[in-house]
Amino acid sequence: MAQPSTESPAQANDSSAAPSKGRRWLRRGLFALVAVPLLWLLTINLVLWTGLAGRIVTGARAWSTLKVEHGWAWCVWPTVVHVHDLHIVIDAPRLQLEVELPHVVADVEVRELLERRLRTKRVAAVDASVYVSIKKPHGTDLEAVSAFRRMEGLDAPIRDATPRPRPTQEEAWELDLRGVTSSLSRVQINAASLELQGRVRGSLLLKVAHRLEVPEVELTIASAALSRDGHGLAREIGGAVQAQVDAFDPVESSGREILRFVSAELDFD
């Protein structure tokens, strides 16, 4: 004969409510697992779409001036960013640098920009153009730099009359660029210009005004033409360069002193 149940109605309700409560927590957990990454992805895209990422790093500082602009940019994974028409201009005490990149894909931690740090695991770019103007001493006549690249928003590449204050370790921006690869279309240093079909691969570690290191860099040139002041010097240049720059203090070392940190192998046709 079946025994009558001794479970009270309240106990029965509690036992049936337990699985229901567990399912609710499971649903909330699954929702959070999906919603949090999507919200982070949306936030990153808003930062890119509005140009806020460029504005975060753009500005005049005691040591250098940095300007970053870009066209359409987006990401479909929280760390992989696609950028069109990236334009970077840097004005430092001893040089000016301008980089134009029609298309870039970078595996980068966007949130670290708020901590004065740009760290990448991979950077793949197309048809890069690089312009470097090494500044002349203060008082140099403008005619001496007339053939140099004039970079938008910057004065002529002539050093300041008084040295700029060096940022502290905490204030200085840090760049840790790994896995950089790009095809190259033009490189100009001062008045010398190289139009080329080439490719560069390497890494760059920089603590602004404190430490510079290039663990590895490899440049392969399929074809190139060299000119200076608009006059052709050589054509059909081809070959490869492998180089390394040991870590050094870019403020304490300058000019030919830097060469002792550089090692390179050249193989040209």
Short mmCIF file of C-alpha atoms in Angstrom, two decimals:
data_model
loop_
_atom_site.label_atom_id
_atom_site.label_comp_id
_atom_site.label_asym_id
_atom_site.label_seq_id
_atom_site.Cartn_x
_atom_site.Cartn_y
_atom_site.Cartn_z
CA MET A 1 0.00 0.00 0.00
CA ALA A 2 1.39 3.44 -0.94
CA GLN A 3 2.47 5.54 1.99
CA PRO A 4 0.95 8.96 2.22
CA SER A 5 3.35 11.83 1.46
CA THR A 6 4.67 13.61 4.53
CA GLU A 7 5.99 16.57 2.47
CA SER A 8 4.19 19.79 3.24
CA PRO A 9 2.90 22.03 0.41
CA ALA A 10 5.55 24.65 1.28
CA GLN A 11 8.35 22.07 0.99
CA ALA A 12 6.98 20.92 -2.36
CA ASN A 13 6.97 24.47 -3.66
CA ASP A 14 10.56 25.02 -2.46
CA SER A 15 11.82 21.88 -4.18
CA SER A 16 10.16 22.81 -7.47
CA ALA A 17 11.41 26.40 -7.24
CA ALA A 18 15.06 25.36 -6.84
CA PRO A 19 15.52 24.05 -10.40
CA SER A 20 13.65 27.08 -11.76
CA LYS A 21 15.96 29.45 -9.86
CA GLY A 22 19.00 27.56 -11.13
CA ARG A 23 17.79 27.88 -14.72
CA ARG A 24 17.32 31.63 -14.28
CA TRP A 25 20.92 32.05 -13.07
CA LEU A 26 22.13 29.91 -15.96
CA ARG A 27 20.27 32.08 -18.45
CA ARG A 28 21.69 35.23 -16.84
CA GLY A 29 25.20 33.80 -16.99
CA LEU A 30 24.86 32.86 -20.65
CA PHE A 31 23.42 36.29 -21.43
CA ALA A 32 26.39 37.96 -19.70
CA LEU A 33 28.86 35.79 -21.63
CA VAL A 34 27.35 37.01 -24.89
CA ALA A 35 26.43 40.59 -23.93
CA VAL A 36 29.72 41.71 -22.35
CA PRO A 37 31.93 40.92 -25.39
CA LEU A 38 29.34 42.44 -27.73
CA LEU A 39 29.16 45.59 -25.60
CA TRP A 40 32.97 45.84 -25.57
CA LEU A 41 33.06 45.32 -29.35
CA LEU A 42 30.43 48.02 -29.86
CA THR A 43 32.37 50.42 -27.62
CA ILE A 44 35.59 49.87 -29.59
CA ASN A 45 33.79 50.44 -32.89
CA LEU A 46 32.25 53.66 -31.58
CA VAL A 47 35.73 54.83 -30.55
CA LEU A 48 36.98 54.06 -34.07
CA TRP A 49 33.97 55.37 -36.00
CA THR A 50 33.99 58.71 -34.18
CA GLY A 51 37.77 59.18 -34.50
CA LEU A 52 38.11 59.23 -30.70
CA ALA A 53 41.06 56.82 -30.81
CA GLY A 54 43.06 59.29 -32.89
CA ARG A 55 42.07 62.20 -30.66
CA ILE A 56 43.19 60.30 -27.54
CA VAL A 57 46.79 60.11 -28.78
CA THR A 58 46.87 63.36 -30.82
CA GLY A 59 48.27 66.45 -29.18
CA ALA A 60 51.25 68.66 -28.40
CA ARG A 61 53.31 67.51 -25.46
CA ALA A 62 56.45 68.81 -23.80
CA TRP A 63 58.72 66.43 -25.73
CA SER A 64 56.89 65.84 -28.99
CA THR A 65 53.76 66.53 -31.00
CA LEU A 66 51.75 63.62 -32.37
CA LYS A 67 48.93 63.77 -34.88
CA VAL A 68 46.91 60.70 -35.88
CA GLU A 69 44.11 60.74 -38.44
CA HIS A 70 42.33 57.94 -40.24
CA GLY A 71 39.43 57.18 -42.52
CA TRP A 72 36.95 54.36 -42.08
CA ALA A 73 37.92 52.00 -39.25
CA TRP A 74 36.24 49.03 -37.60
CA CYS A 75 36.80 45.76 -35.77
CA VAL A 76 34.95 42.42 -35.75
CA TRP A 77 37.03 40.99 -32.91
CA PRO A 78 37.88 43.02 -29.77
CA THR A 79 41.62 43.27 -30.52
CA VAL A 80 41.78 43.13 -34.34
CA VAL A 81 41.36 46.61 -35.83
CA HIS A 82 41.02 47.48 -39.55
CA VAL A 83 41.95 51.04 -40.52
CA HIS A 84 41.85 52.81 -43.88
CA ASP A 85 43.93 55.88 -44.77
CA LEU A 86 45.96 56.03 -41.57
CA HIS A 87 48.08 59.20 -41.38
CA ILE A 88 50.64 59.71 -38.59
CA VAL A 89 52.80 62.82 -38.08
CA ILE A 90 55.38 63.15 -35.29
CA ASP A 91 57.43 66.22 -34.41
CA ALA A 92 60.28 65.29 -32.03
CA PRO A 93 63.29 67.37 -30.92
CA ARG A 94 65.65 65.88 -33.52
CA LEU A 95 63.39 64.75 -36.33
CA GLN A 96 60.00 64.87 -37.99
CA LEU A 97 58.27 61.69 -39.14
CA GLU A 98 55.28 61.17 -41.39
CA VAL A 99 53.74 57.79 -42.23
CA GLU A 100 50.90 57.18 -44.71
CA LEU A 101 49.21 53.77 -44.71
CA PRO A 102 46.29 53.18 -47.11
CA HIS A 103 45.18 50.06 -45.21
CA VAL A 104 46.24 48.51 -41.90
CA VAL A 105 45.11 45.49 -39.91
CA ALA A 106 46.47 45.42 -36.35
CA ASP A 107 46.05 43.10 -33.39
CA VAL A 108 46.15 45.79 -30.70
CA GLU A 109 44.93 46.37 -27.14
CA VAL A 110 42.81 49.51 -27.67
CA ARG A 111 42.17 50.04 -23.94
CA GLU A 112 45.92 50.43 -23.29
CA LEU A 113 45.87 53.72 -25.21
CA LEU A 114 44.39 55.22 -22.04
CA GLU A 115 47.56 54.09 -20.20
CA ARG A 116 49.96 55.78 -22.68
CA ARG A 117 50.80 52.44 -24.24
CA LEU A 118 50.43 51.10 -27.78
CA ARG A 119 51.07 47.38 -27.90
CA THR A 120 50.54 45.14 -30.94
CA LYS A 121 50.94 41.45 -31.62
CA ARG A 122 50.58 41.87 -35.38
CA VAL A 123 50.49 44.77 -37.84
CA ALA A 124 49.88 44.16 -41.55
CA ALA A 125 49.91 47.20 -43.83
CA VAL A 126 49.82 47.92 -47.55
CA ASP A 127 51.79 50.43 -49.69
CA ALA A 128 53.33 52.39 -46.84
CA SER A 129 55.01 55.76 -47.48
CA VAL A 130 57.53 56.97 -44.90
CA TYR A 131 59.05 60.46 -44.69
CA VAL A 132 61.84 61.38 -42.26
CA SER A 133 63.30 64.86 -41.86
CA ILE A 134 66.33 65.00 -39.57
CA LYS A 135 66.33 68.47 -38.10
CA LYS A 136 69.08 70.94 -38.82
CA PRO A 137 70.69 72.96 -35.98
CA HIS A 138 68.90 76.07 -34.73
CA GLY A 139 69.62 79.08 -36.92
CA THR A 140 69.97 77.11 -40.15
CA ASP A 141 68.67 79.00 -43.18
CA LEU A 142 65.34 77.74 -44.52
CA GLU A 143 66.89 77.25 -47.94
CA ALA A 144 68.93 74.36 -46.52
CA VAL A 145 65.73 72.38 -45.83
CA SER A 146 63.71 73.49 -48.85
CA ALA A 147 63.88 70.00 -50.43
CA PHE A 148 62.82 68.26 -47.20
CA ARG A 149 59.28 67.00 -46.78
CA ARG A 150 57.06 69.78 -45.42
CA MET A 151 54.70 68.05 -43.06
CA GLU A 152 51.24 69.44 -42.53
CA GLY A 153 50.89 71.54 -39.40
CA LEU A 154 54.61 71.52 -38.57
CA ASP A 155 57.29 74.18 -38.78
CA ALA A 156 60.41 73.73 -40.89
CA PRO A 157 62.64 70.86 -39.67
CA ILE A 158 65.00 73.03 -37.61
CA ARG A 159 65.79 72.37 -33.96
CA ASP A 160 64.37 74.52 -31.18
CA ALA A 161 66.54 77.22 -29.65
CA THR A 162 66.20 75.66 -26.19
CA PRO A 163 66.05 71.90 -25.43
CA ARG A 164 62.63 70.49 -24.69
CA PRO A 165 61.97 69.08 -21.19
CA ARG A 166 62.36 65.33 -21.05
CA PRO A 167 59.22 63.47 -19.90
CA THR A 168 59.41 61.22 -16.86
CA GLN A 169 59.16 57.44 -17.22
CA GLU A 170 55.52 57.67 -16.07
CA GLU A 171 54.65 60.43 -18.55
CA ALA A 172 56.39 58.90 -21.57
CA TRP A 173 54.40 56.93 -24.14
CA GLU A 174 55.41 53.32 -24.69
CA LEU A 175 55.29 51.57 -28.08
CA ASP A 176 55.66 47.81 -28.33
CA LEU A 177 55.10 46.98 -31.99
CA ARG A 178 55.58 43.30 -32.80
CA GLY A 179 55.00 41.38 -36.00
CA VAL A 180 55.01 44.41 -38.30
CA THR A 181 54.85 43.66 -42.03
CA SER A 182 54.12 46.05 -44.87
CA SER A 183 54.70 46.60 -48.55
CA LEU A 184 56.55 49.86 -49.24
CA SER A 185 56.04 52.35 -52.04
CA ARG A 186 58.16 55.32 -50.94
CA VAL A 187 60.82 56.24 -48.38
CA GLN A 188 62.21 59.77 -48.14
CA ILE A 189 64.98 60.85 -45.76
CA ASN A 190 65.71 64.56 -45.91
CA ALA A 191 66.19 65.36 -49.63
CA ALA A 192 66.86 61.75 -50.71
CA SER A 193 63.86 59.81 -51.99
CA LEU A 194 63.48 56.12 -52.81
CA GLU A 195 60.54 55.05 -54.97
CA LEU A 196 60.30 51.30 -54.65
CA GLN A 197 58.49 48.03 -54.75
CA GLY A 198 59.55 46.51 -51.49
CA ARG A 199 58.53 44.89 -48.26
CA VAL A 200 59.54 45.43 -44.64
CA ARG A 201 59.20 43.11 -41.65
CA GLY A 202 60.24 43.76 -38.08
CA SER A 203 59.54 44.97 -34.54
CA LEU A 204 59.98 48.23 -32.64
CA LEU A 205 60.23 48.88 -28.89
CA LEU A 206 60.16 52.51 -27.78
CA LYS A 207 59.83 54.39 -24.51
CA VAL A 208 59.64 57.96 -25.77
CA ALA A 209 62.76 59.98 -24.88
CA HIS A 210 64.15 57.08 -22.80
CA ARG A 211 64.68 53.89 -24.75
CA LEU A 212 64.72 52.72 -28.37
CA GLU A 213 65.26 49.18 -29.63
CA VAL A 214 64.69 47.42 -32.94
CA PRO A 215 65.05 43.68 -32.24
CA GLU A 216 64.83 42.85 -35.92
CA VAL A 217 64.06 44.48 -39.24
CA GLU A 218 64.26 43.07 -42.74
CA LEU A 219 63.83 45.12 -45.91
CA THR A 220 63.45 43.40 -49.27
CA ILE A 221 63.58 45.54 -52.43
CA ALA A 222 62.35 44.10 -55.71
CA SER A 223 62.95 47.31 -57.64
CA ALA A 224 63.75 50.89 -56.67
CA ALA A 225 64.82 54.28 -58.03
CA LEU A 226 66.86 56.72 -55.94
CA SER A 227 66.76 60.50 -56.39
CA ARG A 228 67.93 63.59 -54.51
CA ASP A 229 66.46 67.06 -54.84
CA GLY A 230 64.41 65.70 -57.74
CA HIS A 231 67.49 64.51 -59.67
CA GLY A 232 67.78 60.81 -60.44
CA LEU A 233 70.81 59.04 -58.97
CA ALA A 234 70.17 55.32 -59.56
CA ARG A 235 67.55 53.00 -61.01
CA GLU A 236 66.75 49.29 -60.96
CA ILE A 237 68.05 48.86 -57.43
CA GLY A 238 67.32 45.48 -55.83
CA GLY A 239 68.44 43.56 -52.78
CA ALA A 240 67.84 43.00 -49.09
CA VAL A 241 68.88 44.44 -45.74
CA GLN A 242 68.72 42.71 -42.37
CA ALA A 243 69.41 44.89 -39.34
CA GLN A 244 69.15 45.12 -35.59
CA VAL A 245 69.38 48.07 -33.22
CA ASP A 246 70.30 47.31 -29.62
CA ALA A 247 68.52 49.24 -26.90
CA PHE A 248 69.92 52.73 -26.27
CA ASP A 249 68.94 56.08 -24.79
CA PRO A 250 68.01 58.37 -27.73
CA VAL A 251 68.65 61.49 -25.65
CA GLU A 252 72.09 60.56 -24.35
CA SER A 253 73.24 59.23 -27.75
CA SER A 254 73.11 61.12 -31.04
CA GLY A 255 74.68 61.34 -34.48
CA ARG A 256 77.36 58.77 -35.21
CA GLU A 257 77.24 57.50 -31.62
CA ILE A 258 74.07 55.61 -32.54
CA LEU A 259 75.93 53.52 -35.11
CA ARG A 260 77.61 51.46 -32.38
CA PHE A 261 74.20 50.05 -31.47
CA VAL A 262 73.43 49.05 -35.07
CA SER A 263 74.36 45.80 -36.80
CA ALA A 264 73.34 45.06 -40.40
CA GLU A 265 73.82 42.71 -43.32
CA LEU A 266 73.39 44.04 -46.87
CA ASP A 267 72.89 42.07 -50.05
CA PHE A 268 72.32 44.22 -53.16
CA ASP A 269 72.38 43.36 -56.85
#
